[in-house]
Amino acid sequence: DSQMTQSPSSLSASVGDRVTITCRASQSIRNYLNWYQQKPGKAPNLLIYAVSSLQSGVPSRFSGSGSGTDFTLTINSLQPEDFATYYCQQSSSMPWTFGQGTKVEIK
Amino acid sequence: EVQLVESGGGLVQPGGSLRLSCAVSGFTFNKFNMNWVRQAPGKGLEWISYISSSATTAHYADSVKGRFTISRDNAKNSLYLQMNSLRDEDTAVYYCANSGDYRLDHWGQGTLVTVSS
């Protein structure tokens, strides 16, 4: 199974900051890497798929990069509505697996 | 508008069974693969099962293999999860989600399953 490790587990940031979250796979997952945002009490929402493709309706301040085993989610100019938990997920092979999540909190 | 609505959650004793349903609308159900993902209270997301659009292929996480069965009825635009031999650690919110090209595109609002005596 491909294990996904996110870092950090949590971070504090201010509105307007640039935030970077990393995700590492235990083996190559090619470009089968997705990112989701989840707000408290809500279902997750797909942000980015296939490493760097923005889901329809997602603001352009979100971007993704990486390849093979190392991936990054970047949020440029953090907005109040971006405070949430972010998960990476690999779909290269079954079982699909998620990272443990990164909680982005207000500083 | 794409909608996925889960139902069937509730309180069940350890060792018991429960069947979850997911009713979908707003997309061509029989063209999409479907999944169940769960989230234990205060914890992260765990993918647990997948079924292909034609129901010919199913996959399970090791944590539920042999106890849970995923199925679908394309005529009724519905997805199901039969959960048997439930354990305390199965307590979670269960989400259904469709998947097109290797991503979980749309999610339901979730249904809470509590396993407790």
mmCIF file of C-alpha atoms in Angstrom, chain B:
data_model
loop_
_atom_site.group_PDB
_atom_site.id
_atom_site.type_symbol
_atom_site.label_atom_id
_atom_site.label_comp_id
_atom_site.label_asym_id
_atom_site.label_seq_id
_atom_site.Cartn_x
_atom_site.Cartn_y
_atom_site.Cartn_z
ATOM 1 C CA GLU B 1 -26.830 20.095 -9.620
ATOM 2 C CA VAL B 2 -24.943 17.026 -8.429
ATOM 3 C CA GLN B 3 -26.391 15.596 -5.227
ATOM 4 C CA LEU B 4 -25.421 12.590 -3.148
ATOM 5 C CA VAL B 5 -27.504 11.853 -0.072
ATOM 6 C CA GLU B 6 -26.493 9.168 2.396
ATOM 7 C CA SER B 7 -28.908 7.478 4.762
ATOM 8 C CA GLY B 8 -29.103 4.478 7.030
ATOM 9 C CA GLY B 9 -26.707 5.482 9.772
ATOM 10 C CA GLY B 10 -27.499 5.106 13.431
ATOM 11 C CA LEU B 11 -26.605 3.368 16.664
ATOM 12 C CA VAL B 12 -25.775 -0.327 16.478
ATOM 13 C CA GLN B 13 -24.292 -2.787 18.959
ATOM 14 C CA PRO B 14 -20.901 -4.395 18.385
ATOM 15 C CA GLY B 15 -21.312 -7.428 16.157
ATOM 16 C CA GLY B 16 -24.412 -5.963 14.557
ATOM 17 C CA SER B 17 -25.182 -5.008 10.981
ATOM 18 C CA LEU B 18 -26.245 -1.891 9.156
ATOM 19 C CA ARG B 19 -26.914 -1.014 5.528
ATOM 20 C CA LEU B 20 -26.057 2.438 4.249
ATOM 21 C CA SER B 21 -27.583 3.920 1.120
ATOM 22 C CA CYS B 22 -26.509 6.775 -1.109
ATOM 23 C CA ALA B 23 -29.067 8.275 -3.477
ATOM 24 C CA VAL B 24 -27.610 10.320 -6.295
ATOM 25 C CA SER B 25 -28.905 12.814 -8.819
ATOM 26 C CA GLY B 26 -27.528 15.403 -11.200
ATOM 27 C CA PHE B 27 -25.133 13.130 -13.076
ATOM 28 C CA THR B 28 -25.277 9.940 -15.118
ATOM 29 C CA PHE B 29 -24.857 7.448 -12.308
ATOM 30 C CA ASN B 30 -24.134 4.417 -14.465
ATOM 31 C CA LYS B 31 -21.080 6.110 -15.978
ATOM 32 C CA PHE B 32 -19.315 6.804 -12.692
ATOM 33 C CA ASN B 33 -17.385 4.659 -10.280
ATOM 34 C CA MET B 34 -18.434 5.115 -6.669
ATOM 35 C CA ASN B 35 -16.742 5.024 -3.299
ATOM 36 C CA TRP B 36 -17.304 5.030 0.439
ATOM 37 C CA VAL B 37 -14.989 7.077 2.647
ATOM 38 C CA ARG B 38 -15.288 7.327 6.406
ATOM 39 C CA GLN B 39 -14.065 9.646 9.119
ATOM 40 C CA ALA B 40 -13.899 8.619 12.762
ATOM 41 C CA PRO B 41 -14.689 11.402 15.276
ATOM 42 C CA GLY B 42 -11.841 13.906 15.333
ATOM 43 C CA LYS B 43 -9.775 11.846 12.905
ATOM 44 C CA GLY B 44 -8.754 11.958 9.269
ATOM 45 C CA LEU B 45 -10.304 10.511 6.144
ATOM 46 C CA GLU B 46 -10.164 6.794 5.370
ATOM 47 C CA TRP B 47 -11.145 5.411 1.963
ATOM 48 C CA ILE B 48 -12.892 2.082 2.513
ATOM 49 C CA SER B 49 -14.482 0.854 -0.696
ATOM 50 C CA TYR B 50 -14.840 1.323 -4.454
ATOM 51 C CA ILE B 51 -17.195 -0.108 -7.049
ATOM 52 C CA SER B 52 -16.883 0.323 -10.779
ATOM 53 C CA SER B 53 -19.638 1.878 -12.869
ATOM 54 C CA SER B 54 -20.902 -1.504 -14.086
ATOM 55 C CA ALA B 55 -20.383 -3.169 -10.685
ATOM 56 C CA THR B 56 -17.923 -5.644 -12.171
ATOM 57 C CA THR B 57 -15.062 -4.577 -9.901
ATOM 58 C CA ALA B 58 -14.951 -3.817 -6.179
ATOM 59 C CA HIS B 59 -12.111 -2.982 -3.824
ATOM 60 C CA TYR B 60 -11.929 -2.712 -0.057
ATOM 61 C CA ALA B 61 -9.588 -1.402 2.588
ATOM 62 C CA ASP B 62 -8.074 -4.142 4.721
ATOM 63 C CA SER B 63 -9.870 -2.692 7.746
ATOM 64 C CA VAL B 64 -13.292 -3.678 6.321
ATOM 65 C CA LYS B 65 -12.488 -6.523 3.936
ATOM 66 C CA GLY B 66 -14.669 -9.553 4.600
ATOM 67 C CA ARG B 67 -17.119 -7.573 6.722
ATOM 68 C CA PHE B 68 -18.413 -4.843 4.395
ATOM 69 C CA THR B 69 -19.927 -5.239 0.924
ATOM 70 C CA ILE B 70 -20.382 -2.447 -1.578
ATOM 71 C CA SER B 71 -23.104 -2.673 -4.224
ATOM 72 C CA ARG B 72 -25.107 -0.452 -6.538
ATOM 73 C CA ASP B 73 -28.384 -0.367 -8.410
ATOM 74 C CA ASN B 74 -27.948 1.686 -11.548
ATOM 75 C CA ALA B 75 -31.674 1.571 -12.259
ATOM 76 C CA LYS B 76 -32.319 3.283 -8.931
ATOM 77 C CA ASN B 77 -29.304 5.622 -9.008
ATOM 78 C CA SER B 78 -28.283 4.216 -5.662
ATOM 79 C CA LEU B 79 -25.140 2.991 -3.930
ATOM 80 C CA TYR B 80 -25.095 0.754 -0.882
ATOM 81 C CA LEU B 81 -22.753 -0.425 1.848
ATOM 82 C CA GLN B 82 -23.693 -3.528 3.792
ATOM 83 C CA MET B 83 -21.775 -3.515 7.053
ATOM 84 C CA ASN B 84 -21.617 -6.690 9.121
ATOM 85 C CA SER B 85 -19.728 -7.685 12.274
ATOM 86 C CA LEU B 86 -19.462 -4.058 13.283
ATOM 87 C CA ARG B 87 -16.790 -3.017 15.755
ATOM 88 C CA ASP B 88 -16.312 -0.008 17.993
ATOM 89 C CA GLU B 89 -13.642 1.261 15.608
ATOM 90 C CA ASP B 90 -16.174 1.413 12.765
ATOM 91 C CA THR B 91 -17.793 4.403 14.470
ATOM 92 C CA ALA B 92 -17.500 7.216 11.948
ATOM 93 C CA VAL B 93 -19.243 9.500 9.522
ATOM 94 C CA TYR B 94 -19.610 7.604 6.252
ATOM 95 C CA TYR B 95 -19.476 9.537 2.992
ATOM 96 C CA CYS B 96 -20.277 8.361 -0.499
ATOM 97 C CA ALA B 97 -18.366 9.976 -3.347
ATOM 98 C CA ASN B 98 -18.251 9.559 -7.080
ATOM 99 C CA SER B 99 -14.996 9.162 -8.915
ATOM 100 C CA GLY B 100 -14.386 9.861 -12.551
ATOM 101 C CA ASP B 101 -10.735 10.006 -13.478
ATOM 102 C CA TYR B 102 -9.049 8.790 -10.294
ATOM 103 C CA ARG B 103 -10.380 11.503 -8.038
ATOM 104 C CA LEU B 104 -13.284 11.876 -5.612
ATOM 105 C CA ASP B 105 -15.245 14.555 -7.406
ATOM 106 C CA HIS B 106 -18.435 14.973 -5.416
ATOM 107 C CA TRP B 107 -19.298 13.939 -1.900
ATOM 108 C CA GLY B 108 -22.469 13.493 0.084
ATOM 109 C CA GLN B 109 -23.034 15.167 3.439
ATOM 110 C CA GLY B 110 -22.327 11.952 5.343
ATOM 111 C CA THR B 111 -24.230 9.681 7.698
ATOM 112 C CA LEU B 112 -23.082 8.885 11.229
ATOM 113 C CA VAL B 113 -22.646 5.290 12.319
ATOM 114 C CA THR B 114 -22.119 4.698 16.035
ATOM 115 C CA VAL B 115 -21.116 1.254 17.223
ATOM 116 C CA SER B 116 -21.604 0.967 20.943
ATOM 117 C CA SER B 117 -23.203 -1.243 23.547
#
